[in-house]
Coordinates of C-alpha atoms in Angstrom, one line a residue:
M1 CA 67.1 -9.2 -38.8
A2 CA 65.4 -12.5 -39.5
E3 CA 63.5 -13.0 -42.8
F4 CA 59.8 -12.5 -42.7
G5 CA 58.0 -15.5 -41.3
K6 CA 61.2 -17.1 -40.1
G7 CA 61.7 -15.4 -36.8
D8 CA 62.3 -17.1 -33.5
A9 CA 58.9 -18.2 -32.1
R10 CA 59.8 -16.6 -28.8
W11 CA 59.9 -13.2 -30.3
I12 CA 56.5 -13.4 -31.9
V13 CA 53.6 -11.5 -30.2
K14 CA 50.5 -13.6 -30.6
E15 CA 46.9 -12.7 -30.3
R16 CA 45.3 -13.5 -26.9
A17 CA 41.7 -14.6 -26.6
D18 CA 41.5 -12.5 -23.4
G19 CA 43.5 -9.6 -24.8
H20 CA 40.7 -7.1 -24.0
N21 CA 40.9 -8.1 -20.3
V22 CA 44.0 -10.1 -19.6
N23 CA 43.6 -12.6 -16.7
S24 CA 40.2 -11.1 -16.0
W25 CA 41.8 -8.3 -14.1
H26 CA 39.2 -5.7 -14.8
W27 CA 35.5 -6.0 -13.8
E28 CA 33.6 -8.0 -16.3
A29 CA 30.1 -9.5 -16.4
K30 CA 28.9 -12.2 -18.8
D31 CA 25.2 -12.7 -19.1
Q32 CA 24.2 -16.3 -18.8
T33 CA 20.4 -15.8 -18.4
E34 CA 19.4 -17.6 -21.7
W35 CA 21.6 -20.6 -20.9
A36 CA 20.1 -20.7 -17.4
K37 CA 16.6 -20.7 -18.7
K38 CA 17.4 -23.5 -21.1
R39 CA 19.2 -25.6 -18.5
L40 CA 16.5 -25.2 -15.9
S41 CA 13.8 -26.2 -18.4
E42 CA 15.8 -29.4 -19.1
L43 CA 16.2 -30.2 -15.4
L44 CA 12.5 -29.5 -14.7
A45 CA 11.1 -31.3 -17.7
D46 CA 8.8 -34.3 -17.0
I47 CA 9.5 -34.6 -13.3
V48 CA 7.2 -37.5 -12.1
V49 CA 5.7 -37.2 -8.6
L50 CA 3.4 -40.2 -8.7
D51 CA 3.1 -43.0 -11.2
D52 CA 1.5 -46.2 -9.9
A53 CA -1.8 -48.1 -9.7
T54 CA -3.3 -45.3 -7.5
G55 CA -2.8 -42.5 -9.9
S56 CA -0.3 -40.2 -11.6
C57 CA 1.0 -36.7 -11.0
K58 CA 3.8 -34.9 -12.9
L59 CA 5.1 -31.6 -14.2
V60 CA 3.9 -30.9 -17.7
K61 CA 5.9 -27.7 -18.7
V62 CA 7.9 -24.8 -17.4
D63 CA 5.4 -21.9 -17.6
S64 CA 7.9 -19.0 -17.0
I65 CA 11.4 -18.1 -15.9
S66 CA 12.2 -14.5 -15.2
G67 CA 15.3 -12.8 -13.6
E68 CA 19.0 -12.7 -14.4
V69 CA 22.1 -14.9 -14.2
S70 CA 25.6 -13.6 -14.8
L71 CA 29.2 -14.6 -14.3
Q72 CA 31.2 -11.8 -12.7
S73 CA 35.0 -11.6 -12.8
R74 CA 37.5 -9.2 -11.1
K75 CA 41.2 -9.6 -10.5
N76 CA 41.1 -13.2 -11.9
R77 CA 38.4 -14.1 -9.4
R78 CA 35.0 -15.4 -10.7
F79 CA 31.6 -15.7 -9.0
A80 CA 28.0 -16.1 -10.1
L81 CA 25.1 -13.7 -9.4
Y82 CA 21.6 -15.1 -10.0
E83 CA 18.1 -14.2 -9.0
L84 CA 15.3 -16.1 -10.7
D85 CA 11.5 -16.5 -10.4
I86 CA 10.3 -19.9 -11.8
T87 CA 6.8 -21.2 -12.4
V88 CA 6.0 -24.7 -13.6
K89 CA 2.6 -26.3 -14.5
W90 CA 1.5 -29.7 -13.1
E91 CA -1.4 -32.0 -13.4
G92 CA -2.5 -35.2 -11.6
Q93 CA -5.2 -37.8 -11.5
L94 CA -6.3 -40.5 -9.0
F95 CA -7.8 -43.9 -10.1
D96 CA -10.7 -45.8 -8.7
A97 CA -10.6 -49.5 -7.8
E98 CA -11.1 -50.5 -11.4
G99 CA -8.1 -48.4 -12.6
K100 CA -10.3 -45.7 -14.1
T101 CA -9.8 -42.0 -13.5
D102 CA -11.7 -40.9 -10.4
V103 CA -10.6 -37.3 -10.1
E104 CA -8.2 -35.0 -11.8
T105 CA -6.8 -31.5 -11.3
K106 CA -4.0 -29.2 -12.3
G107 CA -2.2 -26.1 -11.1
T108 CA 1.1 -24.3 -10.8
L109 CA 4.2 -24.5 -8.5
R110 CA 6.3 -21.3 -8.2
I111 CA 9.8 -20.9 -6.8
E112 CA 9.5 -17.2 -5.9
D113 CA 13.2 -16.5 -5.4
L114 CA 16.0 -18.7 -6.5
S115 CA 19.1 -16.8 -5.3
E116 CA 22.2 -17.3 -3.1
E117 CA 20.3 -15.9 -0.1
T118 CA 17.4 -18.4 -0.3
L119 CA 19.2 -21.7 -0.9
D120 CA 18.6 -23.0 2.6
G121 CA 14.8 -22.6 2.2
L122 CA 13.5 -21.9 -1.2
P123 CA 10.1 -20.1 -1.0
T124 CA 7.3 -21.9 -2.9
E125 CA 3.8 -21.0 -3.9
L126 CA 1.3 -23.7 -5.0
T127 CA -2.0 -23.3 -6.8
C128 CA -4.6 -26.0 -7.6
D129 CA -7.7 -25.6 -9.9
S130 CA -9.9 -27.5 -7.5
T131 CA -9.4 -29.3 -4.1
A132 CA -12.9 -30.8 -4.0
G133 CA -13.0 -34.4 -2.8
R134 CA -9.9 -36.5 -3.4
R135 CA -8.2 -33.6 -5.3
Q136 CA -6.9 -32.4 -2.0
E137 CA -4.7 -35.5 -1.9
L138 CA -3.1 -34.4 -5.2
K139 CA -2.5 -30.9 -4.0
E140 CA -0.9 -32.2 -0.8
L141 CA 1.3 -34.5 -2.8
M142 CA 2.6 -31.6 -4.9
R143 CA 3.1 -29.5 -1.8
T144 CA 5.4 -32.1 -0.2
K145 CA 7.0 -34.5 -2.7
G146 CA 6.5 -32.4 -5.8
A147 CA 8.0 -29.2 -4.2
D148 CA 11.0 -31.2 -2.9
L149 CA 11.7 -32.6 -6.4
V150 CA 11.5 -29.1 -8.0
K151 CA 13.8 -27.7 -5.3
K152 CA 16.3 -30.4 -5.9
A153 CA 16.4 -29.6 -9.6
C154 CA 17.0 -26.0 -8.8
L155 CA 19.8 -26.8 -6.4
D156 CA 21.4 -29.1 -9.1
F157 CA 21.3 -26.1 -11.4
V158 CA 23.1 -24.0 -8.9
K159 CA 25.8 -26.7 -8.4
E160 CA 26.4 -26.7 -12.2
L161 CA 26.6 -22.9 -12.3
K162 CA 29.1 -22.8 -9.5
A163 CA 31.1 -25.6 -11.2
A164 CA 31.2 -23.5 -14.3
V165 CA 32.6 -20.6 -12.2
A166 CA 35.2 -22.8 -10.7
N167 CA 36.4 -24.1 -14.1
G168 CA 36.0 -20.8 -16.1
L169 CA 33.7 -20.7 -19.1
A170 CA 35.4 -21.0 -22.5
S171 CA 32.8 -18.5 -24.0
D172 CA 29.6 -16.7 -23.2
D173 CA 27.6 -19.5 -24.9
A174 CA 29.5 -22.4 -23.3
A175 CA 27.5 -24.8 -21.1
V176 CA 28.7 -25.8 -17.7
A177 CA 30.9 -28.7 -16.7
G178 CA 29.1 -32.0 -16.8
T179 CA 26.5 -31.0 -19.5
G180 CA 28.7 -31.5 -22.6
A181 CA 30.0 -27.9 -22.9
A182 CA 33.6 -27.0 -23.5
V183 CA 35.2 -25.3 -20.5
A184 CA 38.6 -23.7 -20.2
P185 CA 41.1 -25.7 -18.0
A186 CA 41.3 -24.5 -14.5
A187 CA 44.2 -22.2 -13.8
P188 CA 47.0 -23.6 -11.7
P189 CA 46.9 -22.7 -8.1
Q190 CA 48.8 -19.6 -7.2
P191 CA 51.0 -19.5 -4.0
P192 CA 49.8 -17.0 -1.4
P193 CA 51.7 -13.8 -1.3
A194 CA 54.4 -13.7 1.4
A195 CA 53.4 -10.3 2.6
R196 CA 51.5 -7.2 1.6
T197 CA 53.5 -5.1 -0.8
N198 CA 53.1 -1.9 1.2
A199 CA 54.1 -3.5 4.6
T200 CA 57.5 -2.0 4.5
Y201 CA 56.6 1.7 4.3
V202 CA 53.1 2.1 5.8
T203 CA 53.3 2.9 9.5
S204 CA 50.5 1.9 11.8
S205 CA 48.8 4.5 13.9
A206 CA 50.2 2.8 17.0
D207 CA 53.8 3.3 15.9
S208 CA 53.4 6.7 14.3
T209 CA 54.3 9.9 16.1
A210 CA 52.0 11.9 13.8
D211 CA 48.6 13.2 15.1
T212 CA 45.8 10.8 14.4
A213 CA 42.1 11.0 14.9
K214 CA 39.1 8.6 15.1
L215 CA 36.8 8.6 12.1
E216 CA 33.2 7.5 12.5
V217 CA 30.7 7.2 9.6
D218 CA 27.0 6.9 10.1
Y219 CA 24.8 5.5 7.4
S220 CA 21.0 5.5 7.4
F221 CA 19.2 2.6 5.7
P222 CA 15.4 3.0 5.0
L223 CA 15.0 -0.8 5.7
N224 CA 13.8 -3.1 8.5
P225 CA 16.5 -3.1 11.2
H226 CA 16.4 -6.9 11.4
F227 CA 17.1 -7.2 7.7
V228 CA 20.0 -4.8 7.8
Y229 CA 21.6 -6.5 10.9
E230 CA 21.2 -10.0 9.4
S231 CA 22.6 -8.8 6.1
L232 CA 25.7 -7.2 7.6
I233 CA 26.7 -10.4 9.5
D234 CA 25.8 -12.9 6.7
T235 CA 28.7 -13.9 4.4
N236 CA 26.6 -14.8 1.4
R237 CA 24.5 -11.7 1.6
M238 CA 27.6 -9.5 1.7
R239 CA 29.0 -11.4 -1.3
A240 CA 25.8 -10.6 -3.2
A241 CA 25.7 -7.0 -2.1
T242 CA 29.3 -6.2 -2.9
A243 CA 29.7 -8.5 -5.9
A244 CA 32.9 -9.7 -4.5
D245 CA 34.2 -12.4 -2.2
A246 CA 33.6 -11.9 1.5
L247 CA 34.1 -13.6 4.9
I248 CA 32.2 -12.7 8.1
E249 CA 32.4 -14.5 11.4
P250 CA 29.3 -13.2 13.3
R251 CA 30.7 -13.1 16.8
V252 CA 32.7 -10.6 18.9
G253 CA 36.3 -11.1 17.9
G254 CA 35.2 -12.6 14.5
V255 CA 37.1 -11.8 11.3
I256 CA 35.7 -9.6 8.6
K257 CA 37.1 -9.6 5.0
L258 CA 35.3 -7.7 2.3
F259 CA 36.0 -7.0 -1.4
N260 CA 38.2 -10.0 -2.0
G261 CA 40.3 -9.2 1.1
S262 CA 40.9 -5.6 0.3
V263 CA 39.1 -4.7 3.6
E264 CA 39.9 -6.6 6.7
G265 CA 38.8 -6.1 10.3
E266 CA 37.5 -7.6 13.5
I267 CA 34.1 -7.4 15.2
V268 CA 34.3 -5.6 18.5
E269 CA 30.7 -5.3 19.5
L270 CA 27.4 -7.0 18.5
V271 CA 24.0 -6.0 19.8
R272 CA 21.3 -8.1 18.1
Y273 CA 19.2 -6.0 15.7
S274 CA 20.7 -2.8 17.3
S275 CA 24.4 -2.2 16.7
Y276 CA 27.4 -3.7 15.0
Y277 CA 30.9 -2.3 15.3
Y278 CA 34.2 -3.4 13.8
F279 CA 37.6 -1.9 13.2
S280 CA 39.9 -2.5 10.3

């Protein structure tokens, strides 16, 4: 036996930082809400909508951010879940021919739902203290250019969040790639498995001589049929609903993959807002 402290380094069992959940195999969620609020406040700070001889208009502060942001991991796969409600305050003024303030007003701009499902068209709500006279021009400026700048800042935040997921955060408090935070190096790509491990002993129903039966399961959802139908054929909505990776090709013959590939199937019938059948 080797002397204490002089053993072969290959024999020594070392502490692992992820010893509680090696390779992120078990389901784990890391809350990133506080970091998200701080980062969004930085991205939305002092956005200038207008600054010339005709007047000025800008965001003055982030009024509120509510909701949750978390990084989820399962079987060494990571993904982000986020749903935020953001309100910012703005103010503006227009000058007269002599460069003096002619009118001024202020208000709020709200992003009602920043989530994976709304990225293609972020819903906004604009308020203005007064629209009398030329103040309407400032409100319209915020409704168009101002809203676009705020939406861009929100989309930049989502890109940073997804970059953090791709790289893997070093700790719960680490910031995302590109903002000065330490991130863990990306894991080397793993070759795809050659075949499913149970392919040699699981007999398909077509080849089996045993009696088989057709199983049908009916679910009732107390929701609008349009919403249920669109959700079942939307990849991003299914990712959010199952908290796992998914792929759905919304057409007859399209591929369905749910729960990180654990469930696979093919769409055999689609009736818009009425029925949706697939087999796996």
